[in-house]
Amino acid sequence: MIFIPLIGLLLIGIYYFWNAKQTKQQLANHGGLSVSYLFQEHPGQYSGDRSVKSGVIVIHTSSHNQKLKHATLKRVSIKHPDLHIQLDQSLALPFHYELLPKPEVSIRYKVINKELLSLDLTGIMTTIAGKLHFEGGKTRPFQVMVPISGLYQEQSIQ
């Protein structure tokens, strides 16, 4: 009698594990993301409020699937105790197949630790979750963890 509920729980657990793994693989099957950052040099540089330290993370996209059009970002978080990202609304992130320069969007973060004078986010993990949008209206959920590659340097068109 007790085996039936245990088997049911096991099947539900396997389904959620498989679904989470599929969600993490969705982006890798169609494109890629990389993340860089900027840290303000002076308080208020980005926000205008001299009591707030902040910066931006820049998300860069690449696509190897012509049908992938864009992603809607629902959640972005940085694994750093002194930073906070408040994504107030969904953000559209364009993907363009074989386009140079690569599309990118920036998201502001706030520094919680007021004593922090400088910041190196290289290698810090960023979690990005949302939906991929394809030609024909198809969507697929995704979630990835991407390490920050370093400081943002604008790419020049060659």
Short mmCIF file of N, CA and C in Angstrom, two decimals:
data_model
loop_
_atom_site.label_atom_id
_atom_site.label_comp_id
_atom_site.label_asym_id
_atom_site.label_seq_id
_atom_site.Cartn_x
_atom_site.Cartn_y
_atom_site.Cartn_z
N MET A 1 0.81 -1.20 0.00
CA MET A 1 0.00 0.00 0.00
C MET A 1 0.85 1.27 0.00
N ILE A 2 1.96 1.23 0.77
CA ILE A 2 2.81 2.42 0.87
C ILE A 2 3.67 2.62 -0.38
N PHE A 3 3.82 1.57 -1.19
CA PHE A 3 4.67 1.66 -2.37
C PHE A 3 4.06 2.54 -3.46
N ILE A 4 2.75 2.58 -3.58
CA ILE A 4 2.10 3.37 -4.62
C ILE A 4 2.37 4.87 -4.42
N PRO A 5 2.19 5.44 -3.22
CA PRO A 5 2.52 6.86 -3.06
C PRO A 5 4.02 7.14 -3.26
N LEU A 6 4.89 6.21 -2.83
CA LEU A 6 6.33 6.41 -3.02
C LEU A 6 6.70 6.41 -4.50
N ILE A 7 6.10 5.50 -5.25
CA ILE A 7 6.36 5.46 -6.69
C ILE A 7 5.84 6.74 -7.35
N GLY A 8 4.66 7.20 -6.93
CA GLY A 8 4.11 8.47 -7.45
C GLY A 8 5.04 9.64 -7.16
N LEU A 9 5.54 9.74 -5.93
CA LEU A 9 6.48 10.81 -5.57
C LEU A 9 7.77 10.71 -6.37
N LEU A 10 8.26 9.49 -6.56
CA LEU A 10 9.48 9.28 -7.34
C LEU A 10 9.28 9.74 -8.79
N LEU A 11 8.16 9.39 -9.37
CA LEU A 11 7.87 9.81 -10.75
C LEU A 11 7.75 11.33 -10.87
N ILE A 12 7.09 11.95 -9.91
CA ILE A 12 6.98 13.41 -9.91
C ILE A 12 8.36 14.05 -9.78
N GLY A 13 9.20 13.51 -8.89
CA GLY A 13 10.57 14.02 -8.73
C GLY A 13 11.38 13.88 -10.00
N ILE A 14 11.27 12.74 -10.66
CA ILE A 14 12.00 12.51 -11.93
C ILE A 14 11.53 13.50 -12.98
N TYR A 15 10.22 13.73 -13.06
CA TYR A 15 9.68 14.68 -14.04
C TYR A 15 10.24 16.09 -13.81
N TYR A 16 10.24 16.57 -12.57
CA TYR A 16 10.74 17.92 -12.29
C TYR A 16 12.24 18.02 -12.53
N PHE A 17 12.99 16.98 -12.21
CA PHE A 17 14.43 16.96 -12.48
C PHE A 17 14.68 17.02 -13.99
N TRP A 18 13.96 16.20 -14.77
CA TRP A 18 14.11 16.19 -16.21
C TRP A 18 13.72 17.53 -16.82
N ASN A 19 12.61 18.11 -16.33
CA ASN A 19 12.14 19.40 -16.84
C ASN A 19 13.16 20.50 -16.56
N ALA A 20 13.76 20.52 -15.37
CA ALA A 20 14.78 21.52 -15.03
C ALA A 20 16.00 21.36 -15.93
N LYS A 21 16.40 20.13 -16.19
CA LYS A 21 17.55 19.89 -17.06
C LYS A 21 17.27 20.35 -18.49
N GLN A 22 16.06 20.09 -18.99
CA GLN A 22 15.67 20.54 -20.32
C GLN A 22 15.67 22.07 -20.40
N THR A 23 15.18 22.73 -19.37
CA THR A 23 15.13 24.20 -19.33
C THR A 23 16.54 24.78 -19.41
N LYS A 24 17.49 24.15 -18.73
CA LYS A 24 18.88 24.64 -18.74
C LYS A 24 19.54 24.40 -20.09
N GLN A 25 19.11 23.39 -20.84
CA GLN A 25 19.71 23.07 -22.13
C GLN A 25 19.12 23.88 -23.29
N GLN A 26 17.95 24.49 -23.13
CA GLN A 26 17.26 25.16 -24.22
C GLN A 26 18.14 26.21 -24.90
N LEU A 27 18.77 27.07 -24.12
CA LEU A 27 19.58 28.12 -24.71
C LEU A 27 20.80 27.56 -25.41
N ALA A 28 21.45 26.59 -24.81
CA ALA A 28 22.65 26.00 -25.40
C ALA A 28 22.35 25.38 -26.77
N ASN A 29 21.14 24.89 -26.97
CA ASN A 29 20.77 24.29 -28.24
C ASN A 29 20.59 25.31 -29.36
N HIS A 30 20.37 26.59 -29.02
CA HIS A 30 20.01 27.58 -30.04
C HIS A 30 20.91 28.82 -30.07
N GLY A 31 21.59 29.13 -28.98
CA GLY A 31 22.40 30.34 -28.94
C GLY A 31 23.22 30.38 -27.67
N GLY A 32 23.74 31.56 -27.37
CA GLY A 32 24.54 31.70 -26.17
C GLY A 32 24.48 33.11 -25.61
N LEU A 33 24.86 33.23 -24.35
CA LEU A 33 24.91 34.51 -23.66
C LEU A 33 26.28 34.67 -23.03
N SER A 34 26.75 35.90 -22.97
CA SER A 34 27.92 36.22 -22.16
C SER A 34 27.58 37.51 -21.40
N VAL A 35 28.27 37.73 -20.29
CA VAL A 35 27.96 38.86 -19.42
C VAL A 35 29.25 39.60 -19.09
N SER A 36 29.20 40.92 -19.16
CA SER A 36 30.30 41.77 -18.70
C SER A 36 29.69 42.83 -17.78
N TYR A 37 30.52 43.69 -17.21
CA TYR A 37 29.98 44.67 -16.25
C TYR A 37 30.71 46.00 -16.33
N LEU A 38 30.06 47.03 -15.80
CA LEU A 38 30.65 48.35 -15.57
C LEU A 38 30.36 48.72 -14.12
N PHE A 39 31.29 49.38 -13.47
CA PHE A 39 31.10 49.87 -12.11
C PHE A 39 31.30 51.37 -12.15
N GLN A 40 30.40 52.13 -11.56
CA GLN A 40 30.50 53.59 -11.61
C GLN A 40 31.78 54.06 -10.94
N GLU A 41 32.38 55.07 -11.50
CA GLU A 41 33.60 55.63 -10.94
C GLU A 41 33.30 56.66 -9.86
N HIS A 42 32.15 57.30 -9.95
CA HIS A 42 31.74 58.33 -8.99
C HIS A 42 30.32 58.05 -8.53
N PRO A 43 29.99 58.26 -7.24
CA PRO A 43 28.61 58.07 -6.78
C PRO A 43 27.64 58.93 -7.59
N GLY A 44 26.55 58.33 -8.01
CA GLY A 44 25.53 59.05 -8.77
C GLY A 44 25.80 59.12 -10.25
N GLN A 45 26.89 58.50 -10.73
CA GLN A 45 27.25 58.58 -12.14
C GLN A 45 26.14 58.06 -13.05
N TYR A 46 25.49 56.96 -12.69
CA TYR A 46 24.44 56.40 -13.53
C TYR A 46 23.04 56.80 -13.09
N SER A 47 22.85 57.02 -11.79
CA SER A 47 21.50 57.26 -11.30
C SER A 47 21.20 58.74 -11.06
N GLY A 48 22.23 59.57 -10.89
CA GLY A 48 22.00 60.97 -10.56
C GLY A 48 21.91 61.21 -9.07
N ASP A 49 21.72 60.17 -8.28
CA ASP A 49 21.64 60.25 -6.82
C ASP A 49 23.03 60.00 -6.25
N ARG A 50 23.65 61.03 -5.67
CA ARG A 50 25.03 60.91 -5.19
C ARG A 50 25.19 60.00 -3.98
N SER A 51 24.10 59.55 -3.39
CA SER A 51 24.20 58.64 -2.25
C SER A 51 24.13 57.17 -2.68
N VAL A 52 23.96 56.92 -3.97
CA VAL A 52 23.80 55.55 -4.47
C VAL A 52 24.98 55.17 -5.35
N LYS A 53 25.58 54.03 -5.03
CA LYS A 53 26.59 53.46 -5.91
C LYS A 53 25.91 52.39 -6.75
N SER A 54 26.23 52.35 -8.01
CA SER A 54 25.61 51.36 -8.88
C SER A 54 26.53 51.05 -10.04
N GLY A 55 26.05 50.24 -10.93
CA GLY A 55 26.76 49.86 -12.13
C GLY A 55 25.79 49.14 -13.04
N VAL A 56 26.30 48.58 -14.11
CA VAL A 56 25.46 47.82 -15.02
C VAL A 56 26.15 46.52 -15.39
N ILE A 57 25.33 45.48 -15.59
CA ILE A 57 25.83 44.29 -16.25
C ILE A 57 25.31 44.35 -17.67
N VAL A 58 26.13 43.90 -18.60
CA VAL A 58 25.78 43.93 -20.02
C VAL A 58 25.69 42.48 -20.48
N ILE A 59 24.54 42.12 -21.03
CA ILE A 59 24.32 40.76 -21.52
C ILE A 59 24.45 40.79 -23.04
N HIS A 60 25.37 39.98 -23.56
CA HIS A 60 25.64 39.89 -24.99
C HIS A 60 25.05 38.59 -25.51
N THR A 61 24.49 38.59 -26.71
CA THR A 61 23.87 37.39 -27.26
C THR A 61 24.57 36.92 -28.52
N SER A 62 24.45 35.63 -28.77
CA SER A 62 24.88 35.05 -30.04
C SER A 62 23.88 33.95 -30.38
N SER A 63 23.70 33.68 -31.65
CA SER A 63 22.72 32.68 -32.06
C SER A 63 23.31 31.81 -33.15
N HIS A 64 23.02 30.53 -33.09
CA HIS A 64 23.38 29.63 -34.18
C HIS A 64 22.12 28.96 -34.73
N ASN A 65 20.98 29.59 -34.47
CA ASN A 65 19.70 29.13 -35.00
C ASN A 65 18.99 30.33 -35.62
N GLN A 66 18.78 30.27 -36.90
CA GLN A 66 18.16 31.37 -37.63
C GLN A 66 16.74 31.67 -37.14
N LYS A 67 16.07 30.70 -36.56
CA LYS A 67 14.68 30.87 -36.15
C LYS A 67 14.54 31.51 -34.78
N LEU A 68 15.62 31.59 -33.99
CA LEU A 68 15.57 32.23 -32.68
C LEU A 68 15.57 33.74 -32.87
N LYS A 69 14.52 34.41 -32.42
CA LYS A 69 14.38 35.86 -32.64
C LYS A 69 14.79 36.69 -31.42
N HIS A 70 14.25 36.35 -30.25
CA HIS A 70 14.61 37.10 -29.04
C HIS A 70 14.26 36.27 -27.80
N ALA A 71 14.69 36.78 -26.67
CA ALA A 71 14.35 36.17 -25.38
C ALA A 71 13.70 37.23 -24.52
N THR A 72 12.77 36.81 -23.69
CA THR A 72 12.18 37.68 -22.69
C THR A 72 12.79 37.28 -21.36
N LEU A 73 13.52 38.22 -20.74
CA LEU A 73 14.15 37.94 -19.46
C LEU A 73 13.17 38.23 -18.34
N LYS A 74 12.95 37.25 -17.49
CA LYS A 74 12.01 37.37 -16.37
C LYS A 74 12.76 37.57 -15.05
N ARG A 75 13.99 36.99 -14.97
CA ARG A 75 14.75 37.06 -13.72
C ARG A 75 16.23 37.10 -14.04
N VAL A 76 16.93 38.03 -13.40
CA VAL A 76 18.38 38.14 -13.51
C VAL A 76 18.91 38.36 -12.10
N SER A 77 19.87 37.55 -11.69
CA SER A 77 20.46 37.73 -10.35
C SER A 77 21.96 37.48 -10.40
N ILE A 78 22.67 38.18 -9.52
CA ILE A 78 24.13 38.04 -9.40
C ILE A 78 24.42 37.39 -8.06
N LYS A 79 25.30 36.40 -8.05
CA LYS A 79 25.68 35.71 -6.81
C LYS A 79 26.78 36.50 -6.10
N HIS A 80 26.43 37.68 -5.59
CA HIS A 80 27.37 38.54 -4.88
C HIS A 80 26.61 39.19 -3.72
N PRO A 81 27.13 39.12 -2.49
CA PRO A 81 26.37 39.61 -1.34
C PRO A 81 26.21 41.13 -1.28
N ASP A 82 27.04 41.89 -2.00
CA ASP A 82 26.99 43.35 -1.92
C ASP A 82 26.19 43.99 -3.05
N LEU A 83 25.59 43.19 -3.93
CA LEU A 83 24.87 43.73 -5.09
C LEU A 83 23.42 43.28 -5.11
N HIS A 84 22.58 44.12 -5.72
CA HIS A 84 21.15 43.80 -5.85
C HIS A 84 20.67 44.25 -7.23
N ILE A 85 19.98 43.34 -7.92
CA ILE A 85 19.35 43.67 -9.20
C ILE A 85 17.85 43.62 -9.00
N GLN A 86 17.18 44.69 -9.38
CA GLN A 86 15.72 44.75 -9.33
C GLN A 86 15.23 44.84 -10.76
N LEU A 87 14.78 43.72 -11.31
CA LEU A 87 14.24 43.71 -12.66
C LEU A 87 12.74 43.97 -12.53
N ASP A 88 12.33 45.24 -12.70
CA ASP A 88 10.95 45.65 -12.45
C ASP A 88 9.96 45.12 -13.49
N GLN A 89 10.45 44.85 -14.67
CA GLN A 89 9.58 44.36 -15.73
C GLN A 89 10.39 43.42 -16.62
N SER A 90 9.70 42.66 -17.45
CA SER A 90 10.39 41.77 -18.38
C SER A 90 11.23 42.59 -19.34
N LEU A 91 12.32 42.03 -19.77
CA LEU A 91 13.24 42.72 -20.66
C LEU A 91 13.43 41.90 -21.92
N ALA A 92 13.29 42.51 -23.08
CA ALA A 92 13.49 41.81 -24.36
C ALA A 92 14.96 41.84 -24.73
N LEU A 93 15.49 40.67 -25.05
CA LEU A 93 16.90 40.52 -25.42
C LEU A 93 16.96 39.98 -26.85
N PRO A 94 17.42 40.79 -27.81
CA PRO A 94 17.40 40.35 -29.21
C PRO A 94 18.50 39.32 -29.51
N PHE A 95 18.17 38.40 -30.41
CA PHE A 95 19.13 37.46 -30.98
C PHE A 95 19.09 37.67 -32.48
N HIS A 96 20.24 37.80 -33.10
CA HIS A 96 20.29 37.91 -34.55
C HIS A 96 21.34 36.95 -35.06
N TYR A 97 20.95 36.10 -35.96
CA TYR A 97 21.81 35.08 -36.52
C TYR A 97 22.94 35.72 -37.33
N GLU A 98 24.17 35.44 -36.95
CA GLU A 98 25.38 35.90 -37.66
C GLU A 98 25.42 37.41 -37.88
N LEU A 99 25.07 38.19 -36.89
CA LEU A 99 25.09 39.64 -36.99
C LEU A 99 26.28 40.18 -36.21
N LEU A 100 27.02 41.11 -36.80
CA LEU A 100 28.11 41.79 -36.10
C LEU A 100 27.80 43.26 -36.05
N PRO A 101 27.96 43.95 -34.95
CA PRO A 101 28.31 43.45 -33.63
C PRO A 101 27.14 42.70 -33.00
N LYS A 102 27.43 41.92 -32.00
CA LYS A 102 26.42 41.11 -31.33
C LYS A 102 25.46 42.00 -30.56
N PRO A 103 24.16 41.66 -30.56
CA PRO A 103 23.18 42.44 -29.77
C PRO A 103 23.49 42.34 -28.28
N GLU A 104 23.12 43.37 -27.54
CA GLU A 104 23.35 43.39 -26.09
C GLU A 104 22.34 44.30 -25.41
N VAL A 105 22.09 44.04 -24.13
CA VAL A 105 21.26 44.89 -23.30
C VAL A 105 21.99 45.08 -21.97
N SER A 106 21.66 46.16 -21.27
CA SER A 106 22.28 46.40 -19.97
C SER A 106 21.21 46.45 -18.89
N ILE A 107 21.60 46.00 -17.70
CA ILE A 107 20.70 45.98 -16.55
C ILE A 107 21.45 46.61 -15.38
N ARG A 108 20.83 47.58 -14.75
CA ARG A 108 21.47 48.28 -13.64
C ARG A 108 21.43 47.44 -12.37
N TYR A 109 22.53 47.48 -11.61
CA TYR A 109 22.54 46.88 -10.28
C TYR A 109 22.88 47.97 -9.28
N LYS A 110 22.46 47.75 -8.04
CA LYS A 110 22.72 48.69 -6.96
C LYS A 110 23.70 48.04 -5.98
N VAL A 111 24.67 48.82 -5.52
CA VAL A 111 25.64 48.34 -4.54
C VAL A 111 25.04 48.56 -3.15
N ILE A 112 24.86 47.47 -2.41
CA ILE A 112 24.25 47.54 -1.08
C ILE A 112 25.26 48.01 -0.04
N ASN A 113 26.51 47.57 -0.17
CA ASN A 113 27.57 47.92 0.77
C ASN A 113 28.11 49.31 0.44
N LYS A 114 27.77 50.31 1.23
CA LYS A 114 28.16 51.71 0.96
C LYS A 114 29.67 51.92 1.10
N GLU A 115 30.36 51.04 1.82
CA GLU A 115 31.80 51.17 2.06
C GLU A 115 32.64 50.67 0.89
N LEU A 116 32.04 49.97 -0.05
CA LEU A 116 32.76 49.37 -1.17
C LEU A 116 33.29 50.45 -2.10
N LEU A 117 34.62 50.50 -2.29
CA LEU A 117 35.23 51.51 -3.15
C LEU A 117 35.46 51.03 -4.57
N SER A 118 35.79 49.75 -4.72
CA SER A 118 35.98 49.20 -6.06
C SER A 118 35.34 47.81 -6.09
N LEU A 119 35.19 47.29 -7.27
CA LEU A 119 34.47 46.04 -7.42
C LEU A 119 35.02 45.28 -8.61
N ASP A 120 35.35 44.01 -8.41
CA ASP A 120 35.76 43.13 -9.50
C ASP A 120 34.77 41.99 -9.57
N LEU A 121 33.94 41.97 -10.58
CA LEU A 121 32.92 40.95 -10.72
C LEU A 121 33.33 39.81 -11.65
N THR A 122 34.56 39.81 -12.13
CA THR A 122 35.03 38.78 -13.04
C THR A 122 34.88 37.40 -12.39
N GLY A 123 34.19 36.52 -13.09
CA GLY A 123 33.99 35.15 -12.61
C GLY A 123 32.76 34.96 -11.74
N ILE A 124 32.11 36.03 -11.30
CA ILE A 124 30.91 35.92 -10.47
C ILE A 124 29.77 35.36 -11.34
N MET A 125 29.02 34.42 -10.79
CA MET A 125 27.94 33.77 -11.54
C MET A 125 26.69 34.66 -11.60
N THR A 126 26.11 34.72 -12.79
CA THR A 126 24.88 35.45 -13.04
C THR A 126 23.83 34.45 -13.51
N THR A 127 22.68 34.43 -12.88
CA THR A 127 21.59 33.55 -13.29
C THR A 127 20.60 34.36 -14.12
N ILE A 128 20.28 33.84 -15.30
CA ILE A 128 19.37 34.50 -16.23
C ILE A 128 18.28 33.51 -16.60
N ALA A 129 17.02 33.91 -16.42
CA ALA A 129 15.89 33.02 -16.72
C ALA A 129 14.84 33.78 -17.51
N GLY A 130 14.15 33.07 -18.37
CA GLY A 130 13.09 33.69 -19.16
C GLY A 130 12.55 32.73 -20.20
N LYS A 131 12.13 33.29 -21.34
CA LYS A 131 11.57 32.50 -22.43
C LYS A 131 12.27 32.85 -23.73
N LEU A 132 12.56 31.84 -24.53
CA LEU A 132 13.09 32.03 -25.88
C LEU A 132 11.90 32.12 -26.84
N HIS A 133 11.98 33.04 -27.79
CA HIS A 133 10.91 33.22 -28.77
C HIS A 133 11.46 32.91 -30.16
N PHE A 134 10.75 32.07 -30.89
CA PHE A 134 11.17 31.62 -32.21
C PHE A 134 10.19 32.09 -33.27
N GLU A 135 10.61 31.98 -34.54
CA GLU A 135 9.72 32.25 -35.66
C GLU A 135 8.46 31.42 -35.52
N GLY A 136 7.34 31.95 -35.89
CA GLY A 136 6.09 31.22 -35.83
C GLY A 136 5.42 31.25 -34.46
N GLY A 137 5.95 32.05 -33.54
CA GLY A 137 5.32 32.21 -32.23
C GLY A 137 5.64 31.14 -31.21
N LYS A 138 6.56 30.22 -31.50
CA LYS A 138 6.90 29.19 -30.53
C LYS A 138 7.77 29.79 -29.42
N THR A 139 7.53 29.33 -28.18
CA THR A 139 8.35 29.79 -27.05
C THR A 139 8.83 28.58 -26.27
N ARG A 140 9.97 28.76 -25.60
CA ARG A 140 10.52 27.72 -24.72
C ARG A 140 11.17 28.40 -23.53
N PRO A 141 10.92 27.89 -22.32
CA PRO A 141 11.57 28.47 -21.14
C PRO A 141 13.05 28.11 -21.10
N PHE A 142 13.85 28.97 -20.47
CA PHE A 142 15.27 28.67 -20.30
C PHE A 142 15.75 29.28 -19.00
N GLN A 143 16.84 28.72 -18.50
CA GLN A 143 17.55 29.28 -17.34
C GLN A 143 19.01 28.88 -17.48
N VAL A 144 19.91 29.86 -17.36
CA VAL A 144 21.35 29.59 -17.45
C VAL A 144 22.09 30.32 -16.34
N MET A 145 23.23 29.77 -15.98
CA MET A 145 24.17 30.46 -15.08
C MET A 145 25.41 30.76 -15.90
N VAL A 146 25.76 32.05 -15.98
CA VAL A 146 26.86 32.49 -16.82
C VAL A 146 27.86 33.26 -15.95
N PRO A 147 29.15 32.94 -16.00
CA PRO A 147 30.13 33.74 -15.26
C PRO A 147 30.36 35.08 -15.96
N ILE A 148 30.58 36.12 -15.18
CA ILE A 148 30.88 37.43 -15.76
C ILE A 148 32.29 37.39 -16.31
N SER A 149 32.45 37.78 -17.58
CA SER A 149 33.74 37.65 -18.25
C SER A 149 34.72 38.76 -17.89
N GLY A 150 34.25 39.89 -17.44
CA GLY A 150 35.14 40.99 -17.08
C GLY A 150 34.49 42.33 -17.37
N LEU A 151 35.30 43.36 -17.41
CA LEU A 151 34.80 44.71 -17.68
C LEU A 151 34.29 44.83 -19.10
N TYR A 152 33.25 45.62 -19.29
CA TYR A 152 32.66 45.84 -20.61
C TYR A 152 33.58 46.72 -21.44
N GLN A 153 33.84 46.28 -22.64
CA GLN A 153 34.58 47.09 -23.61
C GLN A 153 33.78 47.06 -24.89
N GLU A 154 33.39 48.23 -25.34
CA GLU A 154 32.56 48.31 -26.55
C GLU A 154 33.34 47.79 -27.74
N GLN A 155 32.71 46.90 -28.50
CA GLN A 155 33.34 46.31 -29.67
C GLN A 155 33.22 47.29 -30.84
N SER A 156 34.30 47.41 -31.60
CA SER A 156 34.24 48.29 -32.76
C SER A 156 33.87 47.47 -33.99
N ILE A 157 33.14 48.09 -34.90
CA ILE A 157 32.74 47.42 -36.14
C ILE A 157 33.92 47.45 -37.09
N GLN A 158 34.27 46.28 -37.63
CA GLN A 158 35.42 46.20 -38.54
C GLN A 158 34.97 45.95 -39.94
#
